[in-house]
Amino acid sequence: MQNTVLMVLLLAVTHIFSQECDNTLTGIITDLHDGSPLVDANVIVAGSEIFTQTDLDGKFKIPNLCDGTYSLQVSHSDCLTQGFTVRISGNTTKKFRMEHHLEELDQIVLKGKSSGENTKTLVENQLSTDDLERFSSGSIGDALNSLSGVSSLNTGSTVVKPMINGLHSSRVVIINKGVRMEDQEWGAEHAPNIDINSVENLTLIKGAGALQYSGDAVGGVIVANAPNAPVIDSLFGKTLLTGATNGRGFSVSTQLTKTSHNGWYGSVQGSFKKFGDFEAPDYVLSNTGVVEGNGSFTIGLNRYDHGFEAYYSIFKTEIGILRASHLGSAQDQVRAINSDVPLFIEPFTYDIDPPKQDATHQVARINGFKRIDGLGKLSLHYDFQRNNRLEYDIRRGDDKDKASLDLELDTHTLMLDLDSFLNDDLRLKTGLMGSYQNNFADPSTGVRRLIPDYDKYDFGVYAVADYQYNNNWMFEAGARFDYTYMDAMKFYRTSLWESKGYDVLFPEFEVRKVGNQILTNPQLHYPNVSATLGTTYSFDNRSKLFLNYSVASRAPNPSELFSEGLHHSASRIEIGELDLNSEVAHNVSLSYKFQNEVWNISVNTFVNTIQGFIVIEPTGVQQTIRGNFQIWEYRQTDAQLLGFDWDVSYLFAENFRFNHQFSFLKGYDRIQEEALINMPPVNTQNEIVYQNPKIKNLRISLQSNYVFMQNEYPDNNFEVFIPETGTTEIVDVSTPPDAYHLLNFSSSITLRSTNKSKFTVGLDITNMMNTSYRNYLNRLRYYADDTGRNFLLNLKFNY
C-alpha cells in the first residue's frame, strides 16, 4: 500500500515539473463606463511575486504561466481594487473592465490626446480642465480655436461659433452633458449657449463617425463633459476670477460638489461676466459689450449596477452688435467697406444698446442606467430645452425698446441606449431617439418674422459595433437611420413666392391669400441614412494608424428653408430656399498618432465630398426703412473639402516643450467650379512652454499664431446705384484681408498648496504687439478691425 501511494505522488510530482509553463497572458484593462484604457494599473498574480503594469493603451503581458486557474488582483489610483479569476490554457488574451472613479480635484489631459472614448477609428482631441480655465472669461469657441483643424466663424469679438474643417452651425453637433444642444444653432452669429466654466473637459471628434450622437454631424461632434463625482466622502470646489483690460471687465465662477462613499452626489455652479466696449488697436468698437449670467445644479446616484442623475442649467447673455455694422444707405455701405475705420465710433461705455441680441437657454435633464446581467448597460434619458432669442434693431418711437425678432424654441428629447459587451472582443451599442420641437415666432414685434412657426419631429435608431480582432487590429462599423418631419405655417410675399416658382412647385402648400401675401403650410419629410466603417492598426504601444469612411445625411434647417427678412444681429437680409434636399457627405479620413516620453505627434488628413451642399452667399444690397443691408441667399451645390492638420509636441529639454500646429484646407464648389465662401485660410501655431513642478508648478509660454491670406475665394462682388451721386459702384464683399501674425503670452504659478487647497495666479497677454488685423472669418470684418492687446489676470482657488 505504501509503495502504491509513493508511486502516485511521484507521478504527480513528475507531471508538475514536466508541465509546460511557457504560456503568456495578454490583457487590456478598460474603464467599465466608456471603454477607455486605464494607464498604470497594477496587476498582481495572487500568491506569487508576479507583478506588472498596464501601458499607455491599458495593455499588459504576463509570461511563463502554466495551464490552470489564476487569481489576479487589479488596482488603479482612481479605482477600487478588484479581483479576477482567469483560466489559462495556452497563450490567452483577456479583457478586464473596472469601475473607474476620478478621485482627484483636477483631471489633467494632454491637449490633442486621442482618448478613443466615443469612436474607435477616429482621433479625438481633448481640452483638459487646465486648458479650459485659461479661457474662463471667454467662450467654448475661443477654447476650441486652440486645436488644429478648428476655426471659428465670428460676429465681432464676443460671438464665436466653432468651425471644424471648414464646417459649422447645423453641421457641427454639440453635446452638453449628454444633451444635444438645440439653441437656434443654425444662425452663423448664434454662439453655443454653454457656460465654459461648467465644463470639465471638451472632446472634439472630427468627421461623422460618432453615430451614437447624431447622423447629421457632417463636420463633427463636440462633447462637453461635466466634472466626475468620485465615490468618496468629500466636499470640494473651486472659484475662478478673471479681470481683463480690453473691455475693462471681469468674470467670476464658482462651483461646489458634495460626494459620498455610497454613490450619492450633488453640485451647484454659477458664473457671471461683464465687459464694456472692446477696443481695436486704434479705436473703440462701439456697442460690443457683453453681460452673461449662468447657473446649474446636479444631483445623482452612481453605483456599479444602477444610477441616475437630474440636472438643470440656465444660460443668459446680452451681447452688443457693432454699431458701425448697421448703416443708413447704399453709399454708407460702400464708404464703410472702403474705409480703414468704422463710420461710427463713440467713447467707451458699458451700455449695450441696439443692435444687440439677448438669449436665454434652459436645460432640464434626467437620466438613469441599469446593468443587466447577460444584456449590458441600459440607459434612459429625457431632456427639455427652452431657448428664447431676442434680437433688437435700431428702432424709433414707441417701438425703440421692442425686439425685432422674438423666437421661443422648445425641444423634448427621449433616448434609450444599450451598451453590450457580447464577448471580450466585441462591443455593441444600440439606441433609439425621438424628439419634438416647437418654434414660436412672436408676431407682436411688428416686423416680418425671419423664421416662421413650425413643429418638427425627429426619430432615430442606430447600432455601432467595435471588434478587437487581435493586439494590432481594431474594427468599427455602424449605421443609423433618421427621419425628420417639419410642419410650418409661413406668410410669403406673393411676389417672392411666384418669383421662386413655388406656386408651380408647391401648390399644395398654399392656404389662402391675404393682401400682397400668401399663407402657406409647408409639410416636409426627410428620411436620412448614415453609416461608418473604420479600422485602427496599433504598430506598438506608441503608434497607431486610423482609417475611417463615413456617410452623413443632414436635413435642411429651418433657417435654410424659410428665412425671409432682416436678420438683425447678423446685419443682413437672408432669403431661404424651400426646395432644398438633404445634404449627403462622404468623408474619408486617414490619421496617424505617435506618443512617447519625448514626442507627441498627430497627423490627420481628410476628403469630404458633399452632395447637395447648402451655402449662403451675398447677392446684393437692399434699402429698408431700417437702413441699407446686404442680401444673402441660400442655394444648393456639390462641394468637396479636403485638407490636413497636424500637431507636434517635443520635449526638447527638461521642463521645456515645443508645440507646433498646422492646418490646411481647401473647399470647392464642384458645379460652379470655384472656391467656397468662408473657408479657413492656412494657419500655423507655434509655442514654447516652460513648466516646472518643483518651482510652485510654474508655467510660462510664448505663442506665435500666423494666419495666411485666403487666396482662393468666390467673386461675390456686386454693383449698387448711389442715388446721392447718381453713379454705380462695385461693393467688394469678396476680397479677403491680409495675412496677420499675433503673439500671445501665458503664465501661472501656484502660490499656496496644501492637501486640501491650492491658490493659483495667472497672467496672460493676447495680441502682445497690439497688431491691427482683420479675420477673414469675422463677419464684421467689412466694418472694423479685430480686438487689440489684452491683459488678463486669473485667480483660481481650489478647496
PDB file of N, CA and C in Angstrom, residues 64 78 84 108 140 192 217 220 267 316 355 358 367 398 410 421 425 451 565 569 587 611 639 671 677 702 760 784:
ATOM      1  N   ASN A  64       5.313  33.112 -19.003  1.00  0.00           N
ATOM      2  CA  ASN A  64       5.763  31.945 -18.216  1.00  0.00           C
ATOM      3  C   ASN A  64       4.698  31.445 -17.245  1.00  0.00           C
ATOM      4  N   ASP A  78      -7.445  55.458  -9.433  1.00  0.00           N
ATOM      5  CA  ASP A  78      -8.783  56.025  -9.453  1.00  0.00           C
ATOM      6  C   ASP A  78      -9.870  54.960  -9.371  1.00  0.00           C
ATOM      7  N   PHE A  84     -10.017  39.113 -10.147  1.00  0.00           N
ATOM      8  CA  PHE A  84     -10.494  38.406 -11.330  1.00  0.00           C
ATOM      9  C   PHE A  84      -9.915  36.993 -11.321  1.00  0.00           C
ATOM     10  N   ILE A 108      -5.941  66.164 -15.480  1.00  0.00           N
ATOM     11  CA  ILE A 108      -5.004  66.750 -16.428  1.00  0.00           C
ATOM     12  C   ILE A 108      -4.927  65.850 -17.640  1.00  0.00           C
ATOM     13  N   ILE A 140     -16.725  78.733 -25.315  1.00  0.00           N
ATOM     14  CA  ILE A 140     -16.380  77.411 -25.842  1.00  0.00           C
ATOM     15  C   ILE A 140     -15.641  77.543 -27.179  1.00  0.00           C
ATOM     16  N   PRO A 192     -22.727  79.011 -29.227  1.00  0.00           N
ATOM     17  CA  PRO A 192     -23.283  77.972 -28.340  1.00  0.00           C
ATOM     18  C   PRO A 192     -23.636  78.537 -26.972  1.00  0.00           C
ATOM     19  N   ALA A 217     -24.031  65.009 -38.268  1.00  0.00           N
ATOM     20  CA  ALA A 217     -22.833  65.775 -37.897  1.00  0.00           C
ATOM     21  C   ALA A 217     -21.831  65.716 -39.049  1.00  0.00           C
ATOM     22  N   GLY A 220     -18.584  67.308 -37.581  1.00  0.00           N
ATOM     23  CA  GLY A 220     -18.032  66.642 -36.412  1.00  0.00           C
ATOM     24  C   GLY A 220     -18.905  66.851 -35.196  1.00  0.00           C
ATOM     25  N   SER A 267     -24.054  68.899  -6.810  1.00  0.00           N
ATOM     26  CA  SER A 267     -23.169  70.034  -7.077  1.00  0.00           C
ATOM     27  C   SER A 267     -23.989  71.241  -7.505  1.00  0.00           C
ATOM     28  N   LYS A 316     -27.839  82.829 -19.647  1.00  0.00           N
ATOM     29  CA  LYS A 316     -28.447  84.078 -20.096  1.00  0.00           C
ATOM     30  C   LYS A 316     -27.351  85.059 -20.483  1.00  0.00           C
ATOM     31  N   PRO A 355     -28.030  97.845 -32.111  1.00  0.00           N
ATOM     32  CA  PRO A 355     -28.391  96.441 -32.324  1.00  0.00           C
ATOM     33  C   PRO A 355     -27.739  95.522 -31.289  1.00  0.00           C
ATOM     34  N   ASP A 358     -30.257  89.120 -27.160  1.00  0.00           N
ATOM     35  CA  ASP A 358     -30.490  88.695 -25.779  1.00  0.00           C
ATOM     36  C   ASP A 358     -30.982  87.257 -25.835  1.00  0.00           C
ATOM     37  N   ASN A 367     -31.650  61.315 -16.315  1.00  0.00           N
ATOM     38  CA  ASN A 367     -31.280  60.067 -16.969  1.00  0.00           C
ATOM     39  C   ASN A 367     -30.899  59.029 -15.913  1.00  0.00           C
ATOM     40  N   ASP A 398     -42.319 104.500 -30.295  1.00  0.00           N
ATOM     41  CA  ASP A 398     -42.820 103.589 -29.256  1.00  0.00           C
ATOM     42  C   ASP A 398     -42.178 102.210 -29.330  1.00  0.00           C
ATOM     43  N   ASP A 410     -38.860  75.296 -28.084  1.00  0.00           N
ATOM     44  CA  ASP A 410     -38.960  74.240 -27.071  1.00  0.00           C
ATOM     45  C   ASP A 410     -38.631  72.901 -27.716  1.00  0.00           C
ATOM     46  N   PHE A 421     -21.331  44.213 -24.070  1.00  0.00           N
ATOM     47  CA  PHE A 421     -20.106  43.504 -24.418  1.00  0.00           C
ATOM     48  C   PHE A 421     -20.505  42.062 -24.728  1.00  0.00           C
ATOM     49  N   ASP A 425     -14.042  40.651 -26.939  1.00  0.00           N
ATOM     50  CA  ASP A 425     -13.513  41.403 -28.070  1.00  0.00           C
ATOM     51  C   ASP A 425     -14.562  42.203 -28.827  1.00  0.00           C
ATOM     52  N   ILE A 451     -38.005  83.640 -39.110  1.00  0.00           N
ATOM     53  CA  ILE A 451     -38.268  82.199 -39.052  1.00  0.00           C
ATOM     54  C   ILE A 451     -39.725  82.018 -38.638  1.00  0.00           C
ATOM     55  N   GLY A 565     -36.157  87.909 -44.652  1.00  0.00           N
ATOM     56  CA  GLY A 565     -36.198  89.180 -43.955  1.00  0.00           C
ATOM     57  C   GLY A 565     -34.856  89.545 -43.363  1.00  0.00           C
ATOM     58  N   SER A 569     -29.170  90.666 -35.809  1.00  0.00           N
ATOM     59  CA  SER A 569     -27.841  90.524 -35.206  1.00  0.00           C
ATOM     60  C   SER A 569     -26.794  90.114 -36.230  1.00  0.00           C
ATOM     61  N   ASN A 587     -17.132  61.135 -46.209  1.00  0.00           N
ATOM     62  CA  ASN A 587     -15.886  61.615 -45.610  1.00  0.00           C
ATOM     63  C   ASN A 587     -14.916  60.453 -45.409  1.00  0.00           C
ATOM     64  N   GLN A 611     -22.723  66.051 -51.338  1.00  0.00           N
ATOM     65  CA  GLN A 611     -23.743  66.225 -52.365  1.00  0.00           C
ATOM     66  C   GLN A 611     -24.871  67.091 -51.788  1.00  0.00           C
ATOM     67  N   ALA A 639     -20.096  69.993 -53.279  1.00  0.00           N
ATOM     68  CA  ALA A 639     -18.853  70.575 -52.762  1.00  0.00           C
ATOM     69  C   ALA A 639     -17.873  69.477 -52.388  1.00  0.00           C
ATOM     70  N   ILE A 671     -19.881  72.404 -58.909  1.00  0.00           N
ATOM     71  CA  ILE A 671     -20.782  72.739 -60.007  1.00  0.00           C
ATOM     72  C   ILE A 671     -20.374  74.059 -60.657  1.00  0.00           C
ATOM     73  N   ILE A 677     -17.134  79.942 -50.253  1.00  0.00           N
ATOM     74  CA  ILE A 677     -17.001  81.108 -49.399  1.00  0.00           C
ATOM     75  C   ILE A 677     -16.729  80.680 -47.956  1.00  0.00           C
ATOM     76  N   LEU A 702       5.105  81.175 -24.568  1.00  0.00           N
ATOM     77  CA  LEU A 702       5.060  82.216 -25.585  1.00  0.00           C
ATOM     78  C   LEU A 702       4.564  81.568 -26.867  1.00  0.00           C
ATOM     79  N   THR A 760      -3.833  79.538  -7.245  1.00  0.00           N
ATOM     80  CA  THR A 760      -3.047  79.705  -8.462  1.00  0.00           C
ATOM     81  C   THR A 760      -3.300  81.085  -9.059  1.00  0.00           C
ATOM     82  N   ALA A 784     -14.742  96.908 -39.358  1.00  0.00           N
ATOM     83  CA  ALA A 784     -13.807  97.266 -38.288  1.00  0.00           C
ATOM     84  C   ALA A 784     -12.723  96.219 -38.144  1.00  0.00           C
TER      85      ALA A 784
END
